[in-house]
């Protein structure tokens, strides 16, 4: 029997919630008090701060993480006939950006511990058409960059880091957003810091940064407002968003430390629950925790998981399956001919994931309520 008290619980815990403090509101207000709402000092300051935080030479602010991915692919001159090795266990944008430019995504299955692309399986997928590897720091856990960089160097491939979920994570001393030829961040409201909508590209390659900056701004060069030197887009980030991002970035250490407290409360409370597999963090990694995704044990089926999600939601607990495999999205199946069975680790993981409520301001008590509901639901 499900615990009736939980169903009637007045406490509703959202899956995610941005932390907006008075100083954030003041920072946005200061922009609105002026007249420069785009292409001004807040955006430059936000770019410079990100570049410093991740130790890159250049940062280019754009209006979404997806825009940053698109510009990186274009600036790397990846197009029709080119293959890009990537992961099927990600948010759709990391595959869509390859399709935007008529290049071909080639999926490689994931490591069952980190849930990031499995370096052991990459070389078998390399063909004469392979030009790049696009790896994702899944849920904030860095991919195996040391090995990815070695593989990319050995085969003369470009390497792109989708760090949209990993701002604040480190491998040793190296921050996410510093790996490969270029990295991107996203600042949607569920990320570690938010600008509402927004994104950033970071790189040490000046020519790549300049091309991205120009393409984000309608293909303008140095020749004036109505002079366009290449095909461009309207991907700029505005000043209000930049001010919000900068204000949040100033306290990134505090945000990461709070999120790590929340994660440790979850890990503590989940210890006794055999039905649940908790997220792993490998040695030498500092995790900044984008989301907190657990899995049902392998004896459970996808429909067990779906029922668990339903019952948790009935208890007022925000939760979601996270991610659905990209190779099983119907439009990807139509475009690439992919099918169930091709990437068994991704499929086995996806079938059992449960993203639990997770946000910077989450309290010890809220974690306790989530776990009480989850234990009661899985015990049935
Ligand atoms: C959030 C996210 C992005 C970027 O998303 P936008 O909504 O375009 O900012 C890209 N890749 C991954 C893996 C993400 O989680």
Coordinates of N, CA and C in Angstrom, one line a residue, residues 83-214:
X83 N 31.8 13.1 -40.8 CA 31.2 12.3 -39.7 C 31.7 12.9 -38.4
X84 N 30.8 13.0 -37.4 CA 31.2 13.5 -36.1 C 30.8 12.4 -35.1
X85 N 31.8 11.9 -34.4 CA 31.5 10.9 -33.4 C 30.9 11.5 -32.1
X86 N 29.8 11.0 -31.6 CA 29.1 11.6 -30.5 C 28.3 10.6 -29.7
X87 N 27.7 11.1 -28.6 CA 27.0 10.2 -27.7 C 25.5 10.2 -27.9
X88 N 24.9 9.0 -27.8 CA 23.4 9.0 -27.9 C 22.7 9.3 -26.6
X89 N 23.5 9.4 -25.5 CA 23.0 9.7 -24.2 C 23.2 11.2 -23.8
X90 N 22.4 12.0 -24.3 CA 22.6 13.5 -24.1 C 21.3 14.2 -24.4
X91 N 21.3 15.5 -24.2 CA 20.2 16.4 -24.7 C 20.4 16.5 -26.2
X92 N 19.2 16.6 -26.8 CA 19.2 16.5 -28.3 C 20.1 17.5 -29.0
X93 N 20.4 18.6 -28.4 CA 21.1 19.7 -29.1 C 22.5 19.2 -29.5
X94 N 23.2 18.3 -28.8 CA 24.5 17.9 -29.1 C 24.5 17.1 -30.4
X95 N 23.4 16.5 -30.8 CA 23.3 15.9 -32.1 C 22.8 16.8 -33.2
X96 N 21.8 17.6 -32.8 CA 21.2 18.5 -33.7 C 22.2 19.5 -34.4
X97 N 23.2 19.9 -33.6 CA 24.1 20.9 -34.2 C 24.9 20.3 -35.3
X98 N 25.1 19.0 -35.3 CA 25.8 18.3 -36.4 C 24.9 18.2 -37.6
X99 N 23.6 17.9 -37.3 CA 22.6 17.9 -38.4 C 22.3 19.2 -39.1
X100 N 22.4 20.3 -38.3 CA 22.2 21.7 -38.8 C 23.1 21.9 -40.0
X101 N 24.3 21.3 -40.0 CA 25.3 21.6 -41.1 C 25.4 20.4 -42.0
X102 N 24.4 19.5 -42.0 CA 24.3 18.4 -42.9 C 25.5 17.4 -42.8
X103 N 26.2 17.5 -41.6 CA 27.2 16.4 -41.3 C 26.5 15.2 -40.7
X104 N 27.2 14.1 -40.5 CA 26.5 12.9 -40.0 C 27.0 12.6 -38.6
X105 N 26.1 12.5 -37.7 CA 26.4 12.1 -36.3 C 26.6 10.5 -36.3
X106 N 27.7 10.1 -35.7 CA 28.0 8.7 -35.6 C 28.0 8.4 -34.1
X107 N 27.0 7.6 -33.6 CA 26.9 7.4 -32.2 C 27.9 6.3 -31.7
X108 N 28.4 6.5 -30.5 CA 29.2 5.5 -29.8 C 28.6 5.4 -28.4
X109 N 28.4 4.2 -27.9 CA 27.8 3.9 -26.6 C 28.6 4.5 -25.4
X110 N 27.9 4.5 -24.3 CA 28.5 5.2 -23.1 C 29.2 4.3 -22.1
X111 N 30.0 4.9 -21.2 CA 30.6 4.2 -20.1 C 29.5 4.0 -19.0
X112 N 29.3 2.8 -18.5 CA 28.1 2.6 -17.6 C 28.3 3.3 -16.2
X113 N 29.5 3.7 -15.9 CA 29.8 4.4 -14.6 C 29.6 5.9 -14.8
X114 N 30.3 6.6 -15.7 CA 30.2 8.0 -15.9 C 29.1 8.5 -16.7
X115 N 28.5 7.6 -17.5 CA 27.4 7.8 -18.5 C 27.9 8.8 -19.6
X116 N 29.2 9.0 -19.7 CA 29.8 9.8 -20.8 C 30.3 8.8 -21.9
X117 N 30.5 9.3 -23.1 CA 31.0 8.5 -24.2 C 32.1 7.6 -23.8
X118 N 32.1 6.3 -24.3 CA 33.1 5.3 -23.9 C 34.3 5.4 -24.8
X119 N 35.4 5.8 -24.3 CA 36.6 6.0 -25.1 C 37.0 4.6 -25.8
X120 N 36.8 3.5 -25.1 CA 37.2 2.2 -25.6 C 36.4 1.9 -26.9
X121 N 35.3 2.5 -27.2 CA 34.5 2.1 -28.4 C 34.7 3.1 -29.5
X122 N 35.5 4.2 -29.3 CA 35.5 5.3 -30.3 C 36.3 4.9 -31.5
X123 N 37.5 4.2 -31.3 CA 38.3 4.0 -32.5 C 37.7 3.1 -33.5
X124 N 36.8 2.2 -33.0 CA 36.1 1.3 -34.0 C 35.2 2.0 -34.8
X125 N 34.8 3.2 -34.4 CA 33.8 4.0 -35.2 C 34.4 5.0 -36.1
X126 N 35.7 5.2 -36.0 CA 36.4 6.1 -36.9 C 36.5 5.6 -38.3
X127 N 36.2 6.5 -39.3 CA 36.3 6.1 -40.7 C 37.1 7.2 -41.4
X128 N 37.5 7.1 -42.6 CA 38.1 8.2 -43.3 C 37.3 9.5 -43.3
X129 N 36.0 9.4 -43.1 CA 35.2 10.6 -43.1 C 35.1 11.3 -41.8
X130 N 35.6 10.6 -40.7 CA 35.5 11.2 -39.4 C 36.4 12.5 -39.3
X131 N 35.8 13.6 -38.8 CA 36.5 14.8 -38.7 C 36.6 15.3 -37.2
X132 N 35.7 14.8 -36.4 CA 35.6 15.4 -35.0 C 35.0 14.4 -34.1
X133 N 35.2 14.7 -32.8 CA 34.5 14.0 -31.7 C 33.8 15.1 -30.9
X134 N 32.5 14.9 -30.6 CA 31.8 15.9 -29.8 C 31.4 15.1 -28.6
X135 N 32.0 15.3 -27.4 CA 31.7 14.6 -26.2 C 31.0 15.5 -25.2
X136 N 30.1 14.9 -24.4 CA 29.3 15.7 -23.5 C 29.7 15.3 -22.0
X137 N 29.8 16.3 -21.2 CA 30.0 16.1 -19.7 C 28.6 15.8 -19.1
X138 N 28.2 14.6 -19.1 CA 26.8 14.2 -18.8 C 26.4 14.5 -17.3
X139 N 25.4 15.2 -17.1 CA 24.9 15.5 -15.7 C 25.9 16.3 -14.9
X140 N 27.0 16.8 -15.5 CA 28.0 17.5 -14.8 C 29.3 16.7 -14.6
X141 N 29.2 15.4 -14.9 CA 30.4 14.5 -14.8 C 31.3 14.7 -16.0
X142 N 32.6 15.1 -15.9 CA 33.4 15.2 -17.1 C 33.6 13.9 -17.8
X143 N 33.6 14.0 -19.1 CA 33.9 12.9 -20.0 C 35.4 12.5 -19.7
X144 N 35.9 11.4 -20.2 CA 37.3 11.0 -20.0 C 38.2 11.8 -21.0
X145 N 38.5 13.1 -20.6 CA 39.1 14.0 -21.6 C 40.6 13.6 -21.9
X146 N 41.2 13.0 -20.9 CA 42.6 12.6 -21.2 C 42.7 11.6 -22.3
X147 N 41.8 10.7 -22.2 CA 41.8 9.6 -23.3 C 41.2 10.2 -24.6
X148 N 40.2 11.1 -24.5 CA 39.6 11.7 -25.7 C 40.6 12.5 -26.4
X149 N 41.4 13.3 -25.7 CA 42.4 14.1 -26.3 C 43.5 13.3 -27.0
X150 N 43.9 12.1 -26.4 CA 44.8 11.2 -27.0 C 44.3 10.6 -28.3
X151 N 43.0 10.2 -28.3 CA 42.4 9.6 -29.5 C 42.4 10.7 -30.6
X152 N 41.9 11.9 -30.2 CA 41.8 13.0 -31.2 C 43.1 13.3 -31.8
X153 N 44.2 13.3 -31.0 CA 45.5 13.7 -31.5 C 46.0 12.5 -32.4
X154 N 45.8 11.3 -32.0 CA 46.3 10.1 -32.8 C 45.6 10.1 -34.2
X155 N 44.4 10.5 -34.3 CA 43.7 10.4 -35.6 C 43.5 11.8 -36.2
X156 N 44.1 12.8 -35.6 CA 44.0 14.2 -36.2 C 42.6 14.6 -36.3
X157 N 41.8 14.5 -35.2 CA 40.4 14.9 -35.2 C 40.2 16.1 -34.4
X158 N 39.2 16.9 -34.7 CA 38.8 18.1 -33.9 C 38.1 17.5 -32.7
X159 N 38.1 18.2 -31.5 CA 37.5 17.7 -30.3 C 36.7 18.9 -29.7
X160 N 35.4 18.6 -29.5 CA 34.5 19.6 -29.0 C 33.8 19.2 -27.7
X161 N 33.9 20.0 -26.7 CA 33.3 19.7 -25.4 C 32.0 20.4 -25.2
X162 N 30.9 19.6 -25.1 CA 29.7 20.1 -24.7 C 29.7 20.1 -23.1
X163 N 30.0 21.3 -22.6 CA 30.1 21.5 -21.1 C 28.8 22.2 -20.6
X164 N 27.7 22.1 -21.3 CA 26.5 22.8 -20.9 C 26.0 22.4 -19.5
X165 N 26.4 21.2 -19.1 CA 25.9 20.7 -17.8 C 27.0 20.7 -16.8
X166 N 28.2 21.2 -17.1 CA 29.3 20.9 -16.2 C 30.1 22.2 -15.7
X167 N 29.5 23.3 -15.8 CA 30.2 24.5 -15.3 C 30.5 24.3 -13.8
X168 N 31.8 24.4 -13.4 CA 32.2 24.2 -12.0 C 32.8 22.9 -11.7
X169 N 32.7 21.9 -12.7 CA 33.3 20.6 -12.5 C 34.8 20.7 -12.9
X170 N 35.6 19.8 -12.3 CA 37.0 19.8 -12.6 C 37.5 18.3 -12.8
X171 N 38.5 18.1 -13.6 CA 39.3 16.9 -13.6 C 40.7 17.3 -13.1
X172 N 41.0 16.9 -11.9 CA 42.2 17.4 -11.2 C 42.1 18.9 -11.1
X173 N 43.1 19.6 -11.7 CA 43.1 21.1 -11.7 C 42.4 21.7 -13.0
X174 N 42.0 20.8 -13.9 CA 41.5 21.3 -15.2 C 40.0 21.5 -15.1
X175 N 39.5 22.7 -15.4 CA 38.0 22.9 -15.3 C 37.3 22.4 -16.6
X176 N 36.1 22.0 -16.4 CA 35.2 21.7 -17.6 C 35.0 23.1 -18.3
X177 N 35.0 23.0 -19.6 CA 35.0 24.2 -20.4 C 36.4 24.5 -20.9
X178 N 37.4 23.7 -20.6 CA 38.8 23.9 -21.0 C 39.3 22.8 -21.9
X179 N 38.4 21.8 -22.2 CA 38.9 20.6 -22.9 C 38.7 20.7 -24.4
X180 N 39.6 20.1 -25.2 CA 39.4 20.0 -26.6 C 39.7 21.4 -27.3
X181 N 39.3 21.5 -28.6 CA 39.6 22.7 -29.3 C 38.6 23.9 -28.9
X182 N 37.4 23.5 -28.5 CA 36.4 24.5 -28.1 C 35.4 23.8 -27.2
X183 N 34.8 24.6 -26.3 CA 33.8 24.1 -25.4 C 32.6 25.0 -25.4
X184 N 31.5 24.5 -25.0 CA 30.3 25.3 -24.9 C 29.6 25.2 -23.6
X185 N 28.9 26.2 -23.1 CA 28.1 26.2 -22.0 C 26.7 26.6 -22.3
X186 N 25.7 26.2 -21.5 CA 24.3 26.7 -21.7 C 23.9 27.2 -20.4
X187 N 23.0 28.2 -20.4 CA 22.5 28.9 -19.2 C 21.0 28.9 -19.0
X188 N 20.4 27.8 -19.5 CA 19.0 27.6 -19.3 C 18.7 27.6 -17.8
X189 N 17.4 27.9 -17.3 CA 17.2 28.0 -15.9 C 17.5 26.8 -15.0
X190 N 17.6 25.6 -15.6 CA 17.9 24.5 -14.7 C 19.4 24.2 -14.6
X191 N 20.3 25.0 -15.2 CA 21.7 24.8 -15.2 C 22.3 25.4 -13.9
X192 N 23.6 25.2 -13.6 CA 24.2 25.6 -12.4 C 24.1 27.2 -12.2
X193 N 24.3 27.9 -13.3 CA 24.0 29.3 -13.3 C 23.1 29.6 -14.5
X194 N 22.2 30.6 -14.4 CA 21.3 30.9 -15.5 C 21.3 32.3 -16.0
X195 N 21.0 32.5 -17.3 CA 20.8 33.8 -17.8 C 19.4 33.9 -18.4
X196 N 18.5 33.0 -18.0 CA 17.2 32.8 -18.6 C 17.4 31.9 -19.8
X197 N 17.7 32.5 -21.0 CA 18.3 31.8 -22.1 C 19.7 32.3 -22.3
X198 N 20.6 31.5 -22.7 CA 21.9 32.0 -23.0 C 23.0 30.9 -23.2
X199 N 24.1 31.2 -23.7 CA 25.2 30.2 -23.8 C 26.5 30.9 -24.0
X200 N 27.6 30.1 -24.1 CA 28.9 30.7 -24.2 C 29.8 29.6 -24.9
X201 N 30.7 30.1 -25.8 CA 31.7 29.3 -26.4 C 33.1 29.7 -25.8
X202 N 33.9 28.7 -25.4 CA 35.2 29.1 -24.9 C 36.3 28.3 -25.8
X203 N 37.4 29.0 -26.0 CA 38.4 28.3 -26.8 C 39.8 29.1 -26.7
X204 N 40.9 28.5 -27.0 CA 42.1 29.2 -27.1 C 42.5 29.6 -28.5
X205 N 41.6 29.2 -29.4 CA 41.9 29.5 -30.9 C 41.3 30.8 -31.3
X206 N 42.2 31.8 -31.5 CA 41.7 33.2 -31.8 C 40.8 33.2 -33.1
X207 N 41.3 32.5 -34.1 CA 40.6 32.5 -35.4 C 39.2 31.9 -35.2
X208 N 39.1 30.8 -34.4 CA 37.8 30.2 -34.2 C 36.9 31.1 -33.4
X209 N 37.4 31.8 -32.4 CA 36.6 32.7 -31.6 C 36.1 33.9 -32.4
X210 N 37.0 34.4 -33.3 CA 36.6 35.5 -34.1 C 35.5 35.1 -35.1
X211 N 35.6 33.9 -35.7 CA 34.6 33.5 -36.6 C 33.3 33.3 -35.9
X212 N 33.3 32.8 -34.7 CA 32.1 32.6 -33.9 C 31.5 33.9 -33.5
X213 N 32.3 34.9 -33.1 CA 31.8 36.2 -32.7 C 31.1 36.9 -33.9
X214 N 31.8 36.8 -35.1 CA 31.2 37.4 -36.3 C 29.9 36.7 -36.7

